[in-house]
Amino acid sequence: MELRTALDLAASLDAATVVLVEGASDRCALAAVAARSGRSLDGVAVVPMGGVTNVGHFLDLLGPRGLDRRLAGLYDAAEEGYVRRGLERAGLGADLTRDRMAALGFQVCVADLEEELIRALGTTAVERVVEEAGDLRSFRLFQRQPAQHDRPLARQLHRFIGTRSGRKSHYAGLLAGALDPDQAPPALDRLLAHV
């Protein structure tokens, strides 16, 4: 979705709280974990930004200098600088540390959300999800590729999930739905507790 369209949609939301996520797969995972753990997202809009580099635009629009919505978000550790600068520019703090950003509701994933979900479930359970989705044969073929030979199983699964358009969103929901309520990745658990 084009940035201008995404911003227009975000501006039209009637939700009191807006959770900013990088993309559609993050939104799917958050909704599935919330449902699985019995947490309501009533009054909360989960908005995919089309990439973390757009965070400043969304914070300007929805933050205290814009529509003044209650904000939260999820981001990958490698992209923390974008989020920090966006929060500071939008007037949500200065000299923000990771802990201060978390207190504002912006939670960090160690690598990315898919990696968090794979770690929380464990590779055996993830392979079971892949099999139940009808993709085990494709995954076994993928594992035979020379580039995959030396990778640990968790990294192979992570890469496989990101290889085809739409697969990340599909598996984000499946993996999050396979979690027991007490298995939620820490970043998602903290984010749901905040909203």
XYZ file of C-alpha atoms in Angstrom:
195
model
C 0.000 0.000 0.000
C 1.252 3.454 -0.883
C 2.378 5.613 2.063
C -0.113 8.427 1.357
C -2.997 5.928 1.269
C -1.809 4.277 4.491
C -1.561 7.664 6.219
C -5.034 8.666 5.003
C -6.449 5.409 6.359
C -4.653 5.925 9.683
C -6.047 9.474 9.923
C -9.585 8.170 9.463
C -9.358 5.637 12.307
C -11.687 6.146 15.224
C -9.615 4.111 17.701
C -8.377 5.699 20.912
C -5.162 3.643 20.775
C -3.050 2.979 17.695
C -0.398 0.278 17.554
C 2.155 0.860 14.807
C 3.685 -2.268 13.274
C 6.037 -2.716 10.344
C 3.762 -4.770 8.131
C 0.760 -7.025 7.701
C 2.501 -10.083 9.182
C 3.038 -8.216 12.459
C -0.636 -7.244 12.535
C -1.669 -10.882 11.949
C 0.597 -12.137 14.723
C -0.554 -9.514 17.213
C -4.226 -10.273 16.538
C -3.630 -14.028 16.863
C -1.690 -13.720 20.135
C -4.338 -11.388 21.564
C -7.123 -13.809 20.626
C -5.199 -16.832 21.904
C -4.539 -15.176 25.264
C -8.062 -13.775 25.634
C -6.948 -10.144 25.403
C -9.304 -7.729 23.709
C -8.162 -5.291 21.061
C -11.425 -3.341 21.233
C -10.666 0.338 20.768
C -7.200 -0.499 19.408
C -6.227 -0.102 15.746
C -3.199 -2.074 14.606
C -1.700 -0.138 11.692
C 0.899 -1.609 9.322
C 3.228 1.190 8.216
C 4.633 -0.450 5.088
C 8.079 -0.566 6.661
C 9.695 0.919 9.736
C 11.261 3.770 7.785
C 7.754 5.271 7.614
C 7.393 5.456 11.395
C 8.135 9.188 11.569
C 5.249 9.996 9.222
C 2.807 7.980 11.338
C 4.093 9.435 14.614
C 3.784 12.980 13.233
C 0.206 12.273 12.137
C -0.978 10.365 15.196
C 1.231 11.751 17.976
C 0.816 14.757 20.293
C 1.424 17.283 17.505
C -1.103 15.576 15.262
C -4.265 13.648 16.155
C -2.940 12.983 19.688
C -3.812 9.295 19.863
C -2.457 6.940 22.487
C 0.387 5.178 20.680
C 2.315 1.932 20.960
C 4.370 -0.103 18.540
C 6.505 -3.084 17.707
C 9.885 -2.885 15.979
C 13.002 -4.936 15.232
C 16.189 -4.239 17.213
C 18.160 -3.408 14.054
C 15.690 -0.613 13.260
C 15.597 0.978 16.700
C 17.185 4.207 15.464
C 14.260 4.945 13.129
C 11.787 4.501 15.957
C 13.835 6.533 18.451
C 14.247 9.458 16.034
C 10.576 9.341 15.075
C 9.420 9.369 18.699
C 11.747 12.231 19.574
C 10.763 14.272 16.506
C 7.065 13.749 17.277
C 7.551 15.189 20.775
C 7.320 11.931 22.709
C 10.628 12.251 24.528
C 14.280 13.129 24.232
C 17.396 10.991 24.559
C 15.183 7.909 24.512
C 16.679 4.629 25.634
C 15.184 1.246 24.830
C 13.628 1.164 28.318
C 12.092 4.625 27.873
C 10.711 3.617 24.491
C 9.220 0.493 26.098
C 7.583 2.666 28.764
C 5.978 4.635 25.914
C 4.626 1.331 24.559
C 7.178 0.675 21.809
C 8.482 -2.874 22.212
C 11.542 -4.370 20.555
C 11.855 -7.783 18.917
C 15.330 -9.287 19.314
C 15.768 -9.967 15.587
C 12.276 -9.766 14.152
C 8.807 -11.011 14.987
C 9.128 -14.239 13.003
C 12.306 -15.122 14.891
C 10.528 -14.387 18.185
C 7.631 -16.673 17.225
C 9.962 -19.495 16.144
C 11.936 -19.227 19.398
C 8.765 -19.155 21.515
C 7.304 -22.239 19.817
C 10.482 -24.213 19.243
C 11.522 -25.730 15.929
C 9.630 -29.007 16.412
C 6.327 -27.180 16.837
C 7.098 -24.840 13.926
C 7.793 -27.813 11.651
C 4.443 -29.252 12.754
C 2.747 -25.962 11.761
C 4.526 -26.081 8.381
C 3.327 -29.651 7.899
C -0.257 -28.792 8.886
C -0.172 -25.899 6.402
C 0.755 -28.346 3.644
C 4.226 -26.880 3.101
C 6.470 -29.571 4.606
C 7.478 -30.987 1.201
C 8.382 -27.469 -0.013
C 10.330 -26.860 3.178
C 12.295 -30.124 2.772
C 13.181 -29.106 -0.801
C 14.201 -25.679 0.467
C 16.485 -27.307 3.079
C 18.370 -29.108 0.282
C 19.514 -25.839 -1.246
C 23.289 -25.349 -0.804
C 22.794 -22.031 1.006
C 20.732 -23.803 3.700
C 23.093 -26.700 4.478
C 25.041 -24.997 7.260
C 22.175 -22.988 8.716
C 20.558 -24.115 11.972
C 16.989 -25.369 11.669
C 15.552 -22.208 13.260
C 17.294 -20.037 10.625
C 16.076 -22.328 7.819
C 12.502 -22.037 9.062
C 12.834 -18.269 9.382
C 14.161 -17.934 5.842
C 11.546 -20.306 4.406
C 8.727 -18.276 5.938
C 9.993 -15.162 4.155
C 10.585 -16.680 0.708
C 7.199 -16.237 -0.961
C 4.875 -13.270 -1.161
C 2.150 -13.519 1.469
C 3.827 -16.369 3.320
C 5.054 -14.176 6.202
C 1.541 -12.950 6.982
C 0.098 -16.442 6.595
C 2.659 -18.002 8.938
C 2.609 -15.116 11.419
C -1.027 -15.926 12.125
C -0.453 -19.697 12.133
C 2.582 -19.560 14.433
C 0.996 -17.080 16.822
C -2.177 -19.172 16.851
C -0.155 -22.265 17.764
C 1.267 -20.631 20.897
C -0.070 -21.525 24.294
C -1.306 -18.355 26.045
C 1.740 -18.373 28.334
C 4.177 -18.749 25.407
C 3.711 -15.309 23.853
C 7.014 -13.749 22.801
C 8.045 -11.133 25.390
C 7.718 -8.196 22.972
C 4.128 -9.128 22.078
C 3.254 -9.861 25.687
C 4.559 -6.456 26.828
C 2.814 -4.692 23.953
C -0.555 -6.301 24.753
C -0.113 -5.470 28.439
C 0.482 -1.828 27.479
C -2.603 -1.441 25.315
